[in-house]
mmCIF file of C-alpha atoms in Angstrom:
data_model
loop_
_atom_site.group_PDB
_atom_site.id
_atom_site.type_symbol
_atom_site.label_atom_id
_atom_site.label_comp_id
_atom_site.label_asym_id
_atom_site.label_seq_id
_atom_site.Cartn_x
_atom_site.Cartn_y
_atom_site.Cartn_z
ATOM 1 C CA SER G 975 6.278 34.381 -28.223
ATOM 2 C CA GLN G 976 3.519 36.093 -26.294
ATOM 3 C CA GLN G 977 1.080 34.114 -24.093
ATOM 4 C CA ARG G 978 -2.303 35.300 -22.913
ATOM 5 C CA ALA G 979 -3.859 34.515 -19.546
ATOM 6 C CA GLY G 980 -6.915 33.001 -21.214
ATOM 7 C CA GLY G 981 -4.923 30.488 -23.259
ATOM 8 C CA GLY G 982 -5.120 32.348 -26.602
ATOM 9 C CA ALA G 983 -3.095 30.808 -29.395
ATOM 10 C CA SER G 984 -1.107 28.705 -26.985
ATOM 11 C CA SER G 985 -1.734 27.231 -23.586
ATOM 12 C CA GLY G 986 1.022 26.545 -21.118
ATOM 13 C CA GLY G 987 3.709 26.791 -23.771
ATOM 14 C CA VAL G 988 2.026 24.122 -25.939
ATOM 15 C CA PRO G 989 1.065 25.258 -29.443
ATOM 16 C CA ALA G 990 -2.678 25.093 -30.146
ATOM 17 C CA GLY G 991 -2.311 22.448 -32.857
ATOM 18 C CA SER G 992 -0.426 20.032 -30.615
ATOM 19 C CA ARG G 993 -2.513 20.458 -27.466
ATOM 20 C CA GLY G 994 -4.423 17.178 -28.003
ATOM 21 C CA ALA G 995 -1.213 15.223 -28.525
ATOM 22 C CA ALA G 996 0.312 16.735 -25.383
ATOM 23 C CA GLN G 997 -2.806 15.936 -23.337
ATOM 24 C CA SER G 998 -2.962 12.349 -24.562
ATOM 25 C CA SER G 999 0.728 11.803 -23.766
ATOM 26 C CA GLN G 1000 0.069 13.205 -20.288
ATOM 27 C CA ALA G 1001 -2.864 10.832 -19.851
ATOM 28 C CA GLN G 1002 -0.666 7.905 -20.818
ATOM 29 C CA THR G 1003 1.929 8.824 -18.202
ATOM 30 C CA LEU G 1004 -0.523 8.938 -15.300
ATOM 31 C CA PRO G 1005 0.111 6.166 -12.796
ATOM 32 C CA LEU G 1006 -2.277 3.223 -12.807
ATOM 33 C CA MET G 1007 -4.373 2.467 -9.760
ATOM 34 C CA PRO G 1008 -2.571 0.275 -7.257
ATOM 35 C CA PRO G 1009 -3.751 -3.358 -7.387
ATOM 36 C CA SER G 1010 -5.350 -3.118 -3.947
ATOM 37 C CA LEU G 1011 -7.511 -0.195 -5.080
ATOM 38 C CA THR G 1012 -8.402 -1.970 -8.312
ATOM 39 C CA ASP G 1013 -9.447 -5.038 -6.328
ATOM 40 C CA PHE G 1014 -11.509 -2.911 -3.966
ATOM 41 C CA VAL G 1015 -13.336 -1.086 -6.778
ATOM 42 C CA ARG G 1016 -14.040 -4.347 -8.609
ATOM 43 C CA ARG G 1017 -15.327 -5.993 -5.421
ATOM 44 C CA VAL G 1018 -17.619 -3.036 -4.656
ATOM 45 C CA LEU G 1019 -19.016 -3.097 -8.200
ATOM 46 C CA VAL G 1020 -19.742 -6.834 -7.986
ATOM 47 C CA ILE G 1021 -21.378 -6.462 -4.563
ATOM 48 C CA GLU G 1022 -23.561 -3.574 -5.773
ATOM 49 C CA ALA G 1023 -24.554 -5.530 -8.886
ATOM 50 C CA ALA G 1024 -25.531 -8.465 -6.670
ATOM 51 C CA ARG G 1025 -27.499 -6.198 -4.333
ATOM 52 C CA SER G 1026 -29.435 -4.778 -7.297
ATOM 53 C CA ILE G 1027 -30.696 -8.224 -8.399
ATOM 54 C CA PRO G 1028 -33.922 -8.102 -6.316
ATOM 55 C CA ARG G 1029 -34.926 -4.853 -8.077
ATOM 56 C CA ALA G 1030 -33.972 -6.021 -11.571
ATOM 57 C CA GLN G 1031 -36.748 -6.608 -14.090
ATOM 58 C CA PHE G 1032 -36.360 -9.596 -16.407
ATOM 59 C CA GLU G 1033 -38.530 -9.948 -19.482
ATOM 60 C CA SER G 1034 -37.713 -13.591 -20.110
ATOM 61 C CA LYS G 1035 -36.172 -16.608 -18.438
ATOM 62 C CA SER G 1036 -33.247 -16.490 -20.843
ATOM 63 C CA GLU G 1037 -32.514 -12.914 -19.708
ATOM 64 C CA LEU G 1038 -32.751 -13.991 -16.062
ATOM 65 C CA GLN G 1039 -30.456 -16.976 -16.683
ATOM 66 C CA ALA G 1040 -27.886 -14.814 -18.454
ATOM 67 C CA ALA G 1041 -27.875 -12.340 -15.541
ATOM 68 C CA ARG G 1042 -27.612 -15.249 -13.088
ATOM 69 C CA GLU G 1043 -24.594 -16.652 -14.899
ATOM 70 C CA VAL G 1044 -22.805 -13.295 -15.068
ATOM 71 C CA ILE G 1045 -23.375 -12.277 -11.445
ATOM 72 C CA LEU G 1046 -22.642 -15.699 -9.945
ATOM 73 C CA ASP G 1047 -19.448 -16.002 -12.007
ATOM 74 C CA ALA G 1048 -18.349 -12.558 -10.805
ATOM 75 C CA LEU G 1049 -19.152 -13.488 -7.202
ATOM 76 C CA ASN G 1050 -17.194 -16.744 -7.582
ATOM 77 C CA VAL G 1051 -14.144 -14.780 -8.744
ATOM 78 C CA GLU G 1052 -14.481 -12.460 -5.754
ATOM 79 C CA LEU G 1053 -14.926 -15.406 -3.382
ATOM 80 C CA GLN G 1054 -11.658 -16.914 -4.579
ATOM 81 C CA ALA G 1055 -9.822 -13.653 -3.896
ATOM 82 C CA ALA G 1056 -11.693 -12.661 -0.724
ATOM 83 C CA PRO G 1057 -9.788 -12.401 2.547
ATOM 84 C CA ASP G 1058 -10.906 -14.738 5.348
ATOM 85 C CA THR G 1059 -12.756 -11.944 7.135
ATOM 86 C CA LEU G 1060 -14.852 -11.131 4.068
ATOM 87 C CA TYR G 1061 -15.423 -14.670 2.790
ATOM 88 C CA PRO G 1062 -18.505 -15.541 4.932
ATOM 89 C CA ALA G 1063 -20.329 -12.342 3.909
ATOM 90 C CA MET G 1064 -19.493 -12.863 0.223
ATOM 91 C CA GLN G 1065 -20.640 -16.505 0.433
ATOM 92 C CA ALA G 1066 -23.920 -15.427 2.086
ATOM 93 C CA LEU G 1067 -24.433 -12.809 -0.642
ATOM 94 C CA ARG G 1068 -23.825 -15.397 -3.369
ATOM 95 C CA GLN G 1069 -26.324 -17.790 -1.761
ATOM 96 C CA ALA G 1070 -28.925 -15.022 -1.373
ATOM 97 C CA VAL G 1071 -28.558 -14.018 -5.035
ATOM 98 C CA ALA G 1072 -28.874 -17.646 -6.193
ATOM 99 C CA ARG G 1073 -31.986 -18.165 -4.020
ATOM 100 C CA SER G 1074 -33.542 -14.888 -5.197
ATOM 101 C CA LEU G 1075 -33.081 -15.715 -8.858
ATOM 102 C CA ALA G 1076 -34.276 -19.311 -8.400
ATOM 103 C CA ALA G 1077 -37.425 -18.047 -6.663
ATOM 104 C CA ARG G 1078 -38.139 -15.565 -9.448
ATOM 105 C CA ALA G 1079 -37.552 -17.983 -12.333
ATOM 106 C CA PRO G 1080 -41.053 -19.555 -12.266
ATOM 107 C CA THR G 1081 -42.682 -16.114 -12.456
ATOM 108 C CA VAL G 1082 -40.739 -14.952 -15.525
ATOM 109 C CA ALA G 1083 -42.030 -15.638 -19.015
ATOM 110 C CA GLU G 1084 -40.354 -18.049 -21.411
ATOM 111 C CA LEU G 1085 -39.058 -16.686 -24.695
ATOM 112 C CA ASP G 1086 -40.208 -18.838 -27.605
ATOM 113 C CA ILE G 1087 -38.884 -18.651 -31.137
ATOM 114 C CA LEU G 1088 -41.417 -19.337 -33.848
ATOM 115 C CA THR G 1089 -41.400 -19.097 -37.594
ATOM 116 C CA THR G 1090 -44.342 -17.776 -39.565
ATOM 117 C CA HIS G 1091 -44.793 -18.450 -43.262
ATOM 118 C CA ALA G 1092 -47.104 -15.549 -44.066
ATOM 119 C CA THR G 1093 -47.578 -11.904 -43.104
ATOM 120 C CA LEU G 1094 -50.136 -11.822 -40.284
ATOM 121 C CA PRO G 1095 -51.520 -9.317 -37.759
ATOM 122 C CA ALA G 1096 -49.723 -9.287 -34.396
ATOM 123 C CA LEU G 1097 -52.929 -10.319 -32.619
ATOM 124 C CA VAL G 1098 -53.163 -13.457 -34.763
ATOM 125 C CA VAL G 1099 -49.509 -14.384 -34.225
ATOM 126 C CA ALA G 1100 -49.829 -13.785 -30.462
ATOM 127 C CA TYR G 1101 -52.992 -15.894 -30.263
ATOM 128 C CA GLN G 1102 -51.493 -18.727 -32.297
ATOM 129 C CA ALA G 1103 -48.336 -18.725 -30.162
ATOM 130 C CA THR G 1104 -49.860 -18.333 -26.690
ATOM 131 C CA GLY G 1105 -53.620 -18.813 -26.886
ATOM 132 C CA GLY G 1106 -54.158 -15.167 -25.913
ATOM 133 C CA VAL G 1107 -53.481 -11.680 -27.226
ATOM 134 C CA GLU G 1108 -51.775 -10.235 -24.106
ATOM 135 C CA VAL G 1109 -48.295 -10.499 -25.663
ATOM 136 C CA ALA G 1110 -49.147 -8.793 -28.978
ATOM 137 C CA ALA G 1111 -47.640 -5.420 -27.987
ATOM 138 C CA ASP G 1112 -44.464 -7.101 -26.727
ATOM 139 C CA LEU G 1113 -44.260 -9.156 -29.934
ATOM 140 C CA VAL G 1114 -44.365 -5.964 -32.007
ATOM 141 C CA ALA G 1115 -41.724 -4.209 -29.861
ATOM 142 C CA ARG G 1116 -39.424 -7.222 -29.407
ATOM 143 C CA ASN G 1117 -39.297 -8.014 -33.129
ATOM 144 C CA GLY G 1118 -39.119 -4.456 -34.481
ATOM 145 C CA VAL G 1119 -42.398 -4.749 -36.378
ATOM 146 C CA ARG G 1120 -43.299 -1.458 -38.079
ATOM 147 C CA HIS G 1121 -47.075 -1.964 -38.059
ATOM 148 C CA PRO G 1122 -48.931 -4.378 -35.766
ATOM 149 C CA GLY G 1123 -51.327 -5.284 -38.560
ATOM 150 C CA PHE G 1124 -48.525 -6.665 -40.721
ATOM 151 C CA VAL G 1125 -46.022 -8.912 -38.956
ATOM 152 C CA PRO G 1126 -43.700 -10.143 -41.717
ATOM 153 C CA ALA G 1127 -43.150 -13.852 -42.218
ATOM 154 C CA GLY G 1128 -40.012 -15.267 -40.647
ATOM 155 C CA ARG G 1129 -38.402 -15.892 -37.270
ATOM 156 C CA LEU G 1130 -40.119 -14.188 -34.315
ATOM 157 C CA GLU G 1131 -39.531 -14.031 -30.583
ATOM 158 C CA VAL G 1132 -42.681 -14.358 -28.451
ATOM 159 C CA LEU G 1133 -43.062 -14.336 -24.666
ATOM 160 C CA ARG G 1134 -44.992 -17.263 -23.265
ATOM 161 C CA HIS G 1135 -46.361 -16.708 -19.748
ATOM 162 C CA GLY G 1136 -46.955 -19.557 -17.320
#
């Protein structure tokens, strides 16, 4: 059998048709990361996620609360596994994240669920739900309304500010 430098019909003695199978079996035989490296990578990812919280944009309090739950749970897991030298810094980070999210909660809009019984314009639905029309564009986008003049009857999500 003749092999070409560029790979040709076969590559490295592996027939062209079985190349994918050979590559996948090679990928399965690669050693896993050592536990210490896995722990380090996970810890760095959690720390970076926590550090990004001040820059995160939340559209609703429910979104903020979900992010709070996820990041604080992840930090709690890391705190339990943290060495003594790292524990105070991780605890301070957890407290800072909790304070940051608590301070932002009053400034984030509530997400209300309402049910309409008729097809109405988005401006009317927004006004009926909030007393203003500022949320009409968000109402259209959030609920996948095709035309803002015709919001179909049914369950809708509406942001309520203040």
